[in-house]
PDB file of C-alpha atoms in Angstrom:
ATOM      1  CA  MET N   1       0.000   0.000   0.000  1.00 74.00           C
ATOM      2  CA  GLN N   2       1.032   3.606  -0.374  1.00 76.00           C
ATOM      3  CA  ARG N   3       2.268   4.625   3.026  1.00 81.00           C
ATOM      4  CA  SER N   4       1.342   8.082   4.127  1.00 89.00           C
ATOM      5  CA  TRP N   5       1.412   9.775   7.489  1.00 93.00           C
ATOM      6  CA  TRP N   6      -2.047  11.188   6.963  1.00 94.00           C
ATOM      7  CA  LYS N   7      -3.616   7.740   6.674  1.00 94.00           C
ATOM      8  CA  ILE N   8      -2.272   6.888  10.125  1.00 94.00           C
ATOM      9  CA  LEU N   9      -3.425  10.288  11.350  1.00 95.00           C
ATOM     10  CA  ALA N  10      -6.929   9.636  10.016  1.00 95.00           C
ATOM     11  CA  VAL N  11      -7.148   6.305  11.842  1.00 94.00           C
ATOM     12  CA  LEU N  12      -5.804   7.738  15.099  1.00 95.00           C
ATOM     13  CA  LEU N  13      -8.105  10.762  14.969  1.00 95.00           C
ATOM     14  CA  LEU N  14     -11.127   8.549  14.351  1.00 95.00           C
ATOM     15  CA  LEU N  15     -10.157   6.112  17.101  1.00 94.00           C
ATOM     16  CA  TYR N  16      -9.979   9.173  19.337  1.00 94.00           C
ATOM     17  CA  THR N  17     -13.400  10.257  18.074  1.00 94.00           C
ATOM     18  CA  PHE N  18     -14.966   6.892  18.757  1.00 93.00           C
ATOM     19  CA  THR N  19     -13.439   6.756  22.241  1.00 91.00           C
ATOM     20  CA  ALA N  20     -13.713  10.340  23.453  1.00 91.00           C
ATOM     21  CA  GLY N  21     -16.963  10.815  21.552  1.00 90.00           C
ATOM     22  CA  PHE N  22     -18.643   8.321  23.851  1.00 89.00           C
ATOM     23  CA  LEU N  23     -16.836   9.277  27.061  1.00 87.00           C
ATOM     24  CA  VAL N  24     -16.790  13.072  27.043  1.00 86.00           C
ATOM     25  CA  GLN N  25     -19.158  14.814  29.441  1.00 84.00           C
ATOM     26  CA  VAL N  26     -21.899  16.456  27.402  1.00 83.00           C
ATOM     27  CA  PRO N  27     -24.325  19.174  28.422  1.00 81.00           C
ATOM     28  CA  VAL N  28     -28.002  18.260  28.462  1.00 80.00           C
ATOM     29  CA  ILE N  29     -29.710  20.546  25.970  1.00 76.00           C
ATOM     30  CA  GLY N  30     -33.419  20.443  25.206  1.00 75.00           C
ATOM     31  CA  ASN N  31     -34.606  16.960  24.360  1.00 77.00           C
ATOM     32  CA  LEU N  32     -31.291  15.892  22.886  1.00 78.00           C
ATOM     33  CA  TYR N  33     -29.872  14.113  25.975  1.00 79.00           C
ATOM     34  CA  GLN N  34     -27.104  11.724  24.880  1.00 82.00           C
ATOM     35  CA  THR N  35     -27.958  12.028  21.188  1.00 84.00           C
ATOM     36  CA  ILE N  36     -25.920  15.220  21.210  1.00 84.00           C
ATOM     37  CA  ARG N  37     -22.949  12.891  20.694  1.00 87.00           C
ATOM     38  CA  ASN N  38     -24.171  12.560  17.119  1.00 88.00           C
ATOM     39  CA  LEU N  39     -22.383  15.853  16.661  1.00 88.00           C
ATOM     40  CA  PHE N  40     -19.171  13.824  16.311  1.00 91.00           C
ATOM     41  CA  PHE N  41     -20.584  11.534  13.651  1.00 92.00           C
ATOM     42  CA  HIS N  42     -23.445  13.187  11.781  1.00 92.00           C
ATOM     43  CA  VAL N  43     -22.075  16.731  11.475  1.00 90.00           C
ATOM     44  CA  PRO N  44     -18.573  15.732  10.238  1.00 92.00           C
ATOM     45  CA  MET N  45     -20.288  14.020   7.298  1.00 93.00           C
ATOM     46  CA  TRP N  46     -21.415  17.463   6.113  1.00 92.00           C
ATOM     47  CA  PHE N  47     -18.131  19.185   6.893  1.00 92.00           C
ATOM     48  CA  GLY N  48     -16.359  16.373   5.084  1.00 94.00           C
ATOM     49  CA  GLN N  49     -18.717  16.662   2.135  1.00 94.00           C
ATOM     50  CA  MET N  50     -18.139  20.406   1.857  1.00 94.00           C
ATOM     51  CA  ILE N  51     -14.373  19.937   1.865  1.00 96.00           C
ATOM     52  CA  LEU N  52     -14.417  16.996  -0.582  1.00 96.00           C
ATOM     53  CA  LEU N  53     -16.695  18.857  -3.003  1.00 97.00           C
ATOM     54  CA  LEU N  54     -14.521  21.954  -2.705  1.00 97.00           C
ATOM     55  CA  VAL N  55     -11.484  19.876  -3.667  1.00 97.00           C
ATOM     56  CA  SER N  56     -13.505  18.399  -6.528  1.00 97.00           C
ATOM     57  CA  MET N  57     -14.318  21.901  -7.778  1.00 97.00           C
ATOM     58  CA  ILE N  58     -10.664  22.960  -7.523  1.00 97.00           C
ATOM     59  CA  PHE N  59      -9.652  19.998  -9.683  1.00 97.00           C
ATOM     60  CA  SER N  60     -12.337  20.946 -12.203  1.00 97.00           C
ATOM     61  CA  ILE N  61     -10.842  24.438 -12.418  1.00 97.00           C
ATOM     62  CA  ARG N  62      -7.408  22.880 -12.780  1.00 97.00           C
ATOM     63  CA  TYR N  63      -8.689  20.672 -15.603  1.00 96.00           C
ATOM     64  CA  LEU N  64     -10.055  23.666 -17.486  1.00 96.00           C
ATOM     65  CA  ARG N  65      -6.687  25.384 -17.131  1.00 96.00           C
ATOM     66  CA  SER N  66      -4.465  22.414 -17.927  1.00 92.00           C
ATOM     67  CA  GLY N  67      -6.541  20.082 -20.069  1.00 91.00           C
ATOM     68  CA  ASN N  68      -4.997  17.192 -18.172  1.00 93.00           C
ATOM     69  CA  LEU N  69      -7.490  14.322 -17.968  1.00 93.00           C
ATOM     70  CA  VAL N  70      -6.060  13.189 -14.621  1.00 94.00           C
ATOM     71  CA  ASP N  71      -7.419  16.385 -13.057  1.00 95.00           C
ATOM     72  CA  ASP N  72     -10.857  15.505 -14.390  1.00 95.00           C
ATOM     73  CA  ILE N  73     -10.616  12.003 -12.925  1.00 95.00           C
ATOM     74  CA  LYS N  74      -9.706  13.518  -9.557  1.00 96.00           C
ATOM     75  CA  ALA N  75     -12.622  15.950  -9.699  1.00 96.00           C
ATOM     76  CA  ARG N  76     -14.976  13.098 -10.528  1.00 95.00           C
ATOM     77  CA  GLU N  77     -13.823  10.804  -7.720  1.00 96.00           C
ATOM     78  CA  PHE N  78     -13.849  13.556  -5.093  1.00 97.00           C
ATOM     79  CA  ALA N  79     -17.436  14.339  -6.105  1.00 96.00           C
ATOM     80  CA  ARG N  80     -18.284  10.644  -5.784  1.00 94.00           C
ATOM     81  CA  THR N  81     -17.003  10.421  -2.208  1.00 95.00           C
ATOM     82  CA  GLY N  82     -18.728  13.722  -1.481  1.00 95.00           C
ATOM     83  CA  ILE N  83     -22.058  12.228  -2.552  1.00 94.00           C
ATOM     84  CA  ILE N  84     -21.477   9.189  -0.344  1.00 94.00           C
ATOM     85  CA  PHE N  85     -20.770  11.438   2.640  1.00 95.00           C
ATOM     86  CA  GLY N  86     -23.940  13.369   1.803  1.00 93.00           C
ATOM     87  CA  ILE N  87     -26.104  10.248   1.674  1.00 93.00           C
ATOM     88  CA  LEU N  88     -24.638   9.064   4.987  1.00 93.00           C
ATOM     89  CA  GLY N  89     -25.266  12.515   6.475  1.00 92.00           C
ATOM     90  CA  LEU N  90     -28.850  12.482   5.260  1.00 92.00           C
ATOM     91  CA  VAL N  91     -29.542   8.997   6.630  1.00 91.00           C
ATOM     92  CA  THR N  92     -27.888   9.630  10.002  1.00 92.00           C
ATOM     93  CA  GLY N  93     -29.738  12.940  10.196  1.00 90.00           C
ATOM     94  CA  ALA N  94     -33.036  11.170   9.575  1.00 91.00           C
ATOM     95  CA  ILE N  95     -32.285   8.653  12.334  1.00 90.00           C
ATOM     96  CA  TRP N  96     -31.375  11.450  14.724  1.00 89.00           C
ATOM     97  CA  ALA N  97     -34.448  13.482  13.776  1.00 89.00           C
ATOM     98  CA  THR N  98     -36.776  10.543  14.419  1.00 88.00           C
ATOM     99  CA  TYR N  99     -35.935  10.672  18.112  1.00 85.00           C
ATOM    100  CA  THR N 100     -35.564  14.423  18.588  1.00 84.00           C
ATOM    101  CA  TRP N 101     -37.860  16.126  16.089  1.00 85.00           C
ATOM    102  CA  GLY N 102     -40.416  13.327  16.135  1.00 86.00           C
ATOM    103  CA  GLU N 103     -40.159  12.196  12.530  1.00 88.00           C
ATOM    104  CA  PRO N 104     -37.368  11.293  10.123  1.00 90.00           C
ATOM    105  CA  TRP N 105     -38.331  13.894   7.543  1.00 92.00           C
ATOM    106  CA  SER N 106     -39.984  17.095   8.659  1.00 88.00           C
ATOM    107  CA  ASN N 107     -39.379  19.160   5.511  1.00 89.00           C
ATOM    108  CA  ASP N 108     -36.840  21.206   7.402  1.00 87.00           C
ATOM    109  CA  PRO N 109     -35.267  23.766   5.027  1.00 87.00           C
ATOM    110  CA  LYS N 110     -31.859  22.186   5.513  1.00 87.00           C
ATOM    111  CA  GLN N 111     -33.190  18.720   4.748  1.00 91.00           C
ATOM    112  CA  ILE N 112     -34.819  19.932   1.551  1.00 92.00           C
ATOM    113  CA  ALA N 113     -31.755  21.950   0.568  1.00 91.00           C
ATOM    114  CA  VAL N 114     -29.321  19.056   0.975  1.00 92.00           C
ATOM    115  CA  ALA N 115     -31.685  16.770  -0.919  1.00 94.00           C
ATOM    116  CA  ILE N 116     -31.573  19.249  -3.822  1.00 95.00           C
ATOM    117  CA  ALA N 117     -27.800  19.562  -3.470  1.00 94.00           C
ATOM    118  CA  LEU N 118     -27.428  15.796  -3.679  1.00 94.00           C
ATOM    119  CA  LEU N 119     -29.595  15.729  -6.800  1.00 96.00           C
ATOM    120  CA  ILE N 120     -27.384  18.419  -8.350  1.00 96.00           C
ATOM    121  CA  TYR N 121     -24.340  16.252  -7.806  1.00 96.00           C
ATOM    122  CA  LEU N 122     -26.101  13.106  -9.010  1.00 96.00           C
ATOM    123  CA  ALA N 123     -26.959  15.064 -12.146  1.00 96.00           C
ATOM    124  CA  TYR N 124     -23.226  15.732 -12.527  1.00 96.00           C
ATOM    125  CA  PHE N 125     -22.732  12.001 -13.065  1.00 95.00           C
ATOM    126  CA  VAL N 126     -25.732  11.721 -15.361  1.00 96.00           C
ATOM    127  CA  LEU N 127     -24.285  14.570 -17.415  1.00 96.00           C
ATOM    128  CA  ARG N 128     -20.866  12.908 -17.526  1.00 94.00           C
ATOM    129  CA  ASN N 129     -22.236   9.592 -18.677  1.00 94.00           C
ATOM    130  CA  SER N 130     -24.364  11.167 -21.381  1.00 95.00           C
ATOM    131  CA  MET N 131     -21.314  12.199 -23.413  1.00 94.00           C
ATOM    132  CA  PRO N 132     -19.167   9.627 -25.179  1.00 93.00           C
ATOM    133  CA  ASP N 133     -16.467  12.102 -26.225  1.00 93.00           C
ATOM    134  CA  ILE N 134     -13.841  12.099 -23.463  1.00 91.00           C
ATOM    135  CA  ASP N 135     -12.544  15.641 -23.833  1.00 92.00           C
ATOM    136  CA  LYS N 136     -15.953  17.179 -24.333  1.00 94.00           C
ATOM    137  CA  ARG N 137     -17.263  15.259 -21.336  1.00 95.00           C
ATOM    138  CA  ALA N 138     -14.407  16.446 -19.160  1.00 95.00           C
ATOM    139  CA  ARG N 139     -14.806  20.071 -20.246  1.00 96.00           C
ATOM    140  CA  VAL N 140     -18.588  20.314 -19.948  1.00 96.00           C
ATOM    141  CA  SER N 141     -18.777  18.460 -16.643  1.00 96.00           C
ATOM    142  CA  SER N 142     -15.957  20.585 -15.202  1.00 97.00           C
ATOM    143  CA  VAL N 143     -17.933  23.717 -15.940  1.00 97.00           C
ATOM    144  CA  TYR N 144     -21.046  22.117 -14.454  1.00 97.00           C
ATOM    145  CA  ASN N 145     -19.118  21.072 -11.347  1.00 97.00           C
ATOM    146  CA  ILE N 146     -17.906  24.632 -10.721  1.00 96.00           C
ATOM    147  CA  PHE N 147     -21.432  26.035 -11.123  1.00 95.00           C
ATOM    148  CA  GLY N 148     -22.771  23.209  -8.973  1.00 95.00           C
ATOM    149  CA  TYR N 149     -20.537  24.078  -6.039  1.00 96.00           C
ATOM    150  CA  PHE N 150     -21.623  27.683  -6.048  1.00 95.00           C
ATOM    151  CA  ILE N 151     -25.255  26.605  -5.962  1.00 94.00           C
ATOM    152  CA  TYR N 152     -24.543  23.980  -3.312  1.00 94.00           C
ATOM    153  CA  VAL N 153     -22.957  26.369  -0.785  1.00 91.00           C
ATOM    154  CA  PRO N 154     -25.848  28.865  -0.610  1.00 91.00           C
ATOM    155  CA  LEU N 155     -28.282  25.940  -0.568  1.00 90.00           C
ATOM    156  CA  ILE N 156     -26.878  24.359   2.571  1.00 86.00           C
ATOM    157  CA  MET N 157     -25.167  27.303   4.282  1.00 83.00           C
ATOM    158  CA  VAL N 158     -27.168  30.430   3.491  1.00 81.00           C
ATOM    159  CA  LEU N 159     -30.792  29.551   2.729  1.00 82.00           C
ATOM    160  CA  PRO N 160     -31.445  27.459   5.887  1.00 79.00           C
ATOM    161  CA  ARG N 161     -30.202  30.358   8.012  1.00 75.00           C
ATOM    162  CA  LEU N 162     -32.621  32.814   6.446  1.00 77.00           C
ATOM    163  CA  VAL N 163     -35.749  30.881   7.331  1.00 78.00           C
ATOM    164  CA  GLN N 164     -37.107  29.027  10.323  1.00 76.00           C
ATOM    165  CA  SER N 165     -35.310  25.766  10.779  1.00 76.00           C
ATOM    166  CA  LEU N 166     -35.226  22.945  13.268  1.00 78.00           C
ATOM    167  CA  HIS N 167     -31.478  22.881  12.816  1.00 79.00           C
ATOM    168  CA  PRO N 168     -29.458  25.108  15.120  1.00 74.00           C
ATOM    169  CA  GLY N 169     -28.589  28.466  13.645  1.00 61.00           C
ATOM    170  CA  GLY N 170     -31.884  28.989  11.870  1.00 59.00           C
ATOM    171  CA  GLU N 171     -33.814  32.198  12.315  1.00 58.00           C
ATOM    172  CA  GLY N 172     -36.009  32.063  15.402  1.00 54.00           C
ATOM    173  CA  VAL N 173     -35.114  28.547  16.446  1.00 50.00           C
ATOM    174  CA  GLU N 174     -37.923  27.178  18.547  1.00 47.00           C
ATOM    175  CA  GLY N 175     -39.051  23.824  19.816  1.00 39.00           C
ATOM    176  CA  ASN N 176     -35.695  22.156  19.819  1.00 40.00           C
ATOM    177  CA  PRO N 177     -32.827  24.270  21.056  1.00 40.00           C
ATOM    178  CA  ALA N 178     -29.552  22.801  19.894  1.00 44.00           C
ATOM    179  CA  LEU N 179     -25.973  23.785  19.478  1.00 50.00           C
ATOM    180  CA  GLY N 180     -25.110  27.003  17.739  1.00 52.00           C
ATOM    181  CA  GLY N 181     -21.657  28.046  16.629  1.00 51.00           C
ATOM    182  CA  GLN N 182     -20.576  30.059  19.664  1.00 53.00           C
ATOM    183  CA  ASP N 183     -22.132  28.076  22.459  1.00 58.00           C
ATOM    184  CA  LEU N 184     -20.608  24.743  21.499  1.00 72.00           C
ATOM    185  CA  ASP N 185     -19.362  23.227  24.747  1.00 78.00           C
ATOM    186  CA  PRO N 186     -15.545  23.517  24.995  1.00 81.00           C
ATOM    187  CA  ALA N 187     -15.135  19.830  25.899  1.00 84.00           C
ATOM    188  CA  MET N 188     -17.217  18.840  22.896  1.00 85.00           C
ATOM    189  CA  ARG N 189     -15.219  21.152  20.682  1.00 85.00           C
ATOM    190  CA  MET N 190     -12.098  19.190  21.637  1.00 89.00           C
ATOM    191  CA  VAL N 191     -13.695  16.099  20.102  1.00 91.00           C
ATOM    192  CA  PHE N 192     -15.644  17.748  17.323  1.00 90.00           C
ATOM    193  CA  TRP N 193     -12.807  19.319  15.336  1.00 91.00           C
ATOM    194  CA  PRO N 194     -10.546  16.226  15.428  1.00 94.00           C
ATOM    195  CA  ALA N 195     -13.621  14.269  14.315  1.00 94.00           C
ATOM    196  CA  VAL N 196     -14.184  16.575  11.346  1.00 94.00           C
ATOM    197  CA  PHE N 197     -10.531  16.326  10.398  1.00 95.00           C
ATOM    198  CA  GLY N 198     -10.426  12.541  10.820  1.00 96.00           C
ATOM    199  CA  TRP N 199     -13.601  11.834   8.840  1.00 95.00           C
ATOM    200  CA  THR N 200     -12.451  14.142   6.060  1.00 96.00           C
ATOM    201  CA  LEU N 201      -9.074  12.413   5.867  1.00 96.00           C
ATOM    202  CA  LEU N 202     -10.831   9.046   5.711  1.00 95.00           C
ATOM    203  CA  GLY N 203     -12.848  10.408   2.783  1.00 96.00           C
ATOM    204  CA  VAL N 204      -9.655  11.557   1.106  1.00 96.00           C
ATOM    205  CA  TRP N 205      -8.150   8.097   1.582  1.00 95.00           C
ATOM    206  CA  MET N 206     -11.163   6.428  -0.052  1.00 94.00           C
ATOM    207  CA  THR N 207     -10.999   8.966  -2.873  1.00 96.00           C
ATOM    208  CA  THR N 208      -7.321   8.334  -3.562  1.00 95.00           C
ATOM    209  CA  LEU N 209      -8.150   4.621  -3.873  1.00 94.00           C
ATOM    210  CA  LEU N 210     -10.870   5.418  -6.421  1.00 94.00           C
ATOM    211  CA  ILE N 211      -8.516   7.735  -8.307  1.00 95.00           C
ATOM    212  CA  ARG N 212      -5.804   5.078  -8.475  1.00 94.00           C
ATOM    213  CA  ILE N 213      -8.286   2.500  -9.786  1.00 93.00           C
ATOM    214  CA  SER N 214      -9.519   4.958 -12.413  1.00 92.00           C
ATOM    215  CA  LYS N 215      -5.989   5.777 -13.489  1.00 92.00           C
ATOM    216  CA  LEU N 216      -5.299   2.057 -13.980  1.00 91.00           C
ATOM    217  CA  LYS N 217      -8.536   1.533 -15.886  1.00 88.00           C
ATOM    218  CA  GLU N 218      -8.244   4.600 -18.078  1.00 87.00           C
ATOM    219  CA  LYS N 219      -4.521   4.808 -18.624  1.00 84.00           C
ATOM    220  CA  ASN N 220      -4.916   4.314 -22.367  1.00 81.00           C
ATOM    221  CA  TRP N 221      -6.986   7.480 -22.595  1.00 79.00           C
ATOM    222  CA  ILE N 222      -4.843   9.493 -20.226  1.00 79.00           C
ATOM    223  CA  HIS N 223      -1.711   8.961 -22.251  1.00 70.00           C
ATOM    224  CA  ALA N 224      -3.440   9.219 -25.606  1.00 59.00           C
TER     225      ALA N 224
ATOM    226  CA  MET Q   1       1.492  -2.490   5.923  1.00 57.00           C
ATOM    227  CA  ARG Q   2       2.630  -4.400   8.997  1.00 58.00           C
ATOM    228  CA  LYS Q   3       3.193  -1.091  10.754  1.00 62.00           C
ATOM    229  CA  TYR Q   4      -0.467  -0.183  10.345  1.00 62.00           C
ATOM    230  CA  PHE Q   5      -1.708  -3.486  11.673  1.00 60.00           C
ATOM    231  CA  LEU Q   6       0.655  -3.256  14.619  1.00 61.00           C
ATOM    232  CA  LEU Q   7      -0.497   0.264  15.393  1.00 62.00           C
ATOM    233  CA  ILE Q   8      -4.148  -0.670  15.343  1.00 59.00           C
ATOM    234  CA  ILE Q   9      -3.729  -3.899  17.268  1.00 58.00           C
ATOM    235  CA  LEU Q  10      -1.599  -2.111  19.865  1.00 56.00           C
ATOM    236  CA  PHE Q  11      -4.194   0.602  20.263  1.00 60.00           C
ATOM    237  CA  LEU Q  12      -7.053  -1.859  20.496  1.00 58.00           C
ATOM    238  CA  SER Q  13      -5.383  -4.324  22.817  1.00 58.00           C
ATOM    239  CA  SER Q  14      -4.513  -1.576  25.240  1.00 56.00           C
ATOM    240  CA  ALA Q  15      -8.073  -0.301  25.124  1.00 57.00           C
ATOM    241  CA  PHE Q  16      -9.599  -3.715  25.704  1.00 54.00           C
ATOM    242  CA  GLN Q  17      -7.101  -4.589  28.417  1.00 53.00           C
ATOM    243  CA  LEU Q  18      -8.091  -1.461  30.265  1.00 52.00           C
ATOM    244  CA  MET Q  19     -11.693  -2.557  30.045  1.00 54.00           C
ATOM    245  CA  ALA Q  20     -11.048  -6.156  30.967  1.00 53.00           C
ATOM    246  CA  GLN Q  21      -8.970  -5.433  34.054  1.00 51.00           C
ATOM    247  CA  PRO Q  22     -10.688  -6.605  37.196  1.00 48.00           C
ATOM    248  CA  THR Q  23     -10.742  -3.270  38.986  1.00 50.00           C
ATOM    249  CA  ALA Q  24     -12.515  -2.161  42.127  1.00 50.00           C
ATOM    250  CA  ASP Q  25     -15.509  -1.491  39.943  1.00 57.00           C
ATOM    251  CA  PRO Q  26     -16.141  -4.825  38.243  1.00 53.00           C
ATOM    252  CA  SER Q  27     -18.834  -3.509  35.955  1.00 65.00           C
ATOM    253  CA  THR Q  28     -16.975  -1.018  33.759  1.00 70.00           C
ATOM    254  CA  MET Q  29     -18.671  -2.311  30.636  1.00 70.00           C
ATOM    255  CA  GLU Q  30     -22.013  -2.225  32.409  1.00 72.00           C
ATOM    256  CA  SER Q  31     -21.749   1.287  33.823  1.00 70.00           C
ATOM    257  CA  HIS Q  32     -23.238   4.483  32.401  1.00 70.00           C
ATOM    258  CA  GLY Q  33     -26.144   2.732  30.786  1.00 73.00           C
ATOM    259  CA  LYS Q  34     -23.753   0.269  29.079  1.00 79.00           C
ATOM    260  CA  ILE Q  35     -22.557   2.989  26.733  1.00 80.00           C
ATOM    261  CA  TYR Q  36     -19.123   1.301  26.610  1.00 81.00           C
ATOM    262  CA  VAL Q  37     -20.689  -1.632  24.794  1.00 83.00           C
ATOM    263  CA  VAL Q  38     -21.775   0.718  22.018  1.00 82.00           C
ATOM    264  CA  MET Q  39     -18.315   2.240  21.988  1.00 84.00           C
ATOM    265  CA  ALA Q  40     -16.675  -1.194  21.673  1.00 85.00           C
ATOM    266  CA  VAL Q  41     -19.006  -2.111  18.809  1.00 86.00           C
ATOM    267  CA  CYS Q  42     -18.269   1.124  16.970  1.00 89.00           C
ATOM    268  CA  ILE Q  43     -14.517   0.750  17.404  1.00 89.00           C
ATOM    269  CA  THR Q  44     -14.690  -2.846  16.200  1.00 88.00           C
ATOM    270  CA  ILE Q  45     -16.636  -1.872  13.081  1.00 88.00           C
ATOM    271  CA  PHE Q  46     -14.297   1.017  12.408  1.00 92.00           C
ATOM    272  CA  THR Q  47     -11.244  -1.221  12.794  1.00 91.00           C
ATOM    273  CA  GLY Q  48     -12.759  -3.687  10.357  1.00 89.00           C
ATOM    274  CA  ILE Q  49     -13.354  -0.940   7.818  1.00 91.00           C
ATOM    275  CA  VAL Q  50      -9.803   0.363   8.212  1.00 93.00           C
ATOM    276  CA  ILE Q  51      -8.296  -3.096   7.744  1.00 92.00           C
ATOM    277  CA  TYR Q  52     -10.494  -3.507   4.646  1.00 89.00           C
ATOM    278  CA  LEU Q  53      -9.295  -0.150   3.280  1.00 93.00           C
ATOM    279  CA  ILE Q  54      -5.664  -1.086   3.910  1.00 93.00           C
ATOM    280  CA  ARG Q  55      -6.163  -4.360   2.034  1.00 91.00           C
ATOM    281  CA  ILE Q  56      -7.788  -2.600  -0.930  1.00 92.00           C
ATOM    282  CA  ASP Q  57      -4.971  -0.063  -0.884  1.00 93.00           C
ATOM    283  CA  SER Q  58      -2.302  -2.746  -1.036  1.00 92.00           C
ATOM    284  CA  LYS Q  59      -4.162  -4.649  -3.756  1.00 91.00           C
ATOM    285  CA  ILE Q  60      -4.236  -1.515  -5.900  1.00 92.00           C
ATOM    286  CA  ALA Q  61      -0.562  -0.934  -5.148  1.00 92.00           C
ATOM    287  CA  SER Q  62       0.340  -4.381  -6.449  1.00 91.00           C
ATOM    288  CA  LEU Q  63      -1.778  -3.794  -9.576  1.00 90.00           C
ATOM    289  CA  GLU Q  64       0.032  -0.507 -10.122  1.00 89.00           C
ATOM    290  CA  LYS Q  65       3.365  -2.271  -9.799  1.00 90.00           C
ATOM    291  CA  LYS Q  66       2.291  -4.829 -12.426  1.00 88.00           C
ATOM    292  CA  ASN Q  67       1.187  -2.073 -14.796  1.00 84.00           C
ATOM    293  CA  ASP Q  68       4.429  -0.106 -14.626  1.00 77.00           C
TER     294      ASP Q  68
END
């Protein structure tokens, strides 16, 4: 295997997350009780997705500048892992919501927005697969990917904050008080940020595996 | 490769030894609403996934070597 320090770091950070995440003293807020520990598992999925999709967009920009098909492969695989993180985030969120908001899907603005965001990225793959010409496919889908990211960010970061939301941070949060940015418990913060970093690195590891497989499979095109 | 396995096994064995030690409180695993059981399950699953990833990684590496 390709040895890298960051793979070890990812494993250690996540072992820390799984240990400290269950042991750390958490404040009792609203009706969350112990489910607040989901902060170390559910929320990093979204942070990880944002970072992975950002990297994907950067590689799309790089492809448009360089014309190197490897950059397009990287953009594609980072988007793929990003979608997987998004689906996991959506499912874990639904499980969490069942026991705190009363139902798995309550048409919360953030739920709807991430569902749309996921569809945008699924459409990225539909678009890719609809074009047989390799260079055209890479160019068009790179442009789409860059546009997609700038729709995705307002969808999940801006819009849910402008309206009433069950998620923390929404305007006029009622019913279920939860963690906002500033009042995150310091002890939880000590677990939360390593968790975000660890989950993201794990996503990067999976992505590099996908990229290496793609490079093997498509090496005839890359060098053509 | 071996380094990774060693690291993980070392980490895990120390964690489980701590749990298995017959201390003054014999019910470590049973305390706090048995939350440690959930923790052990999660760590086990995570370790399995990591070992799986390492194996995939090394399989790809050997394929890459063949293709060079």
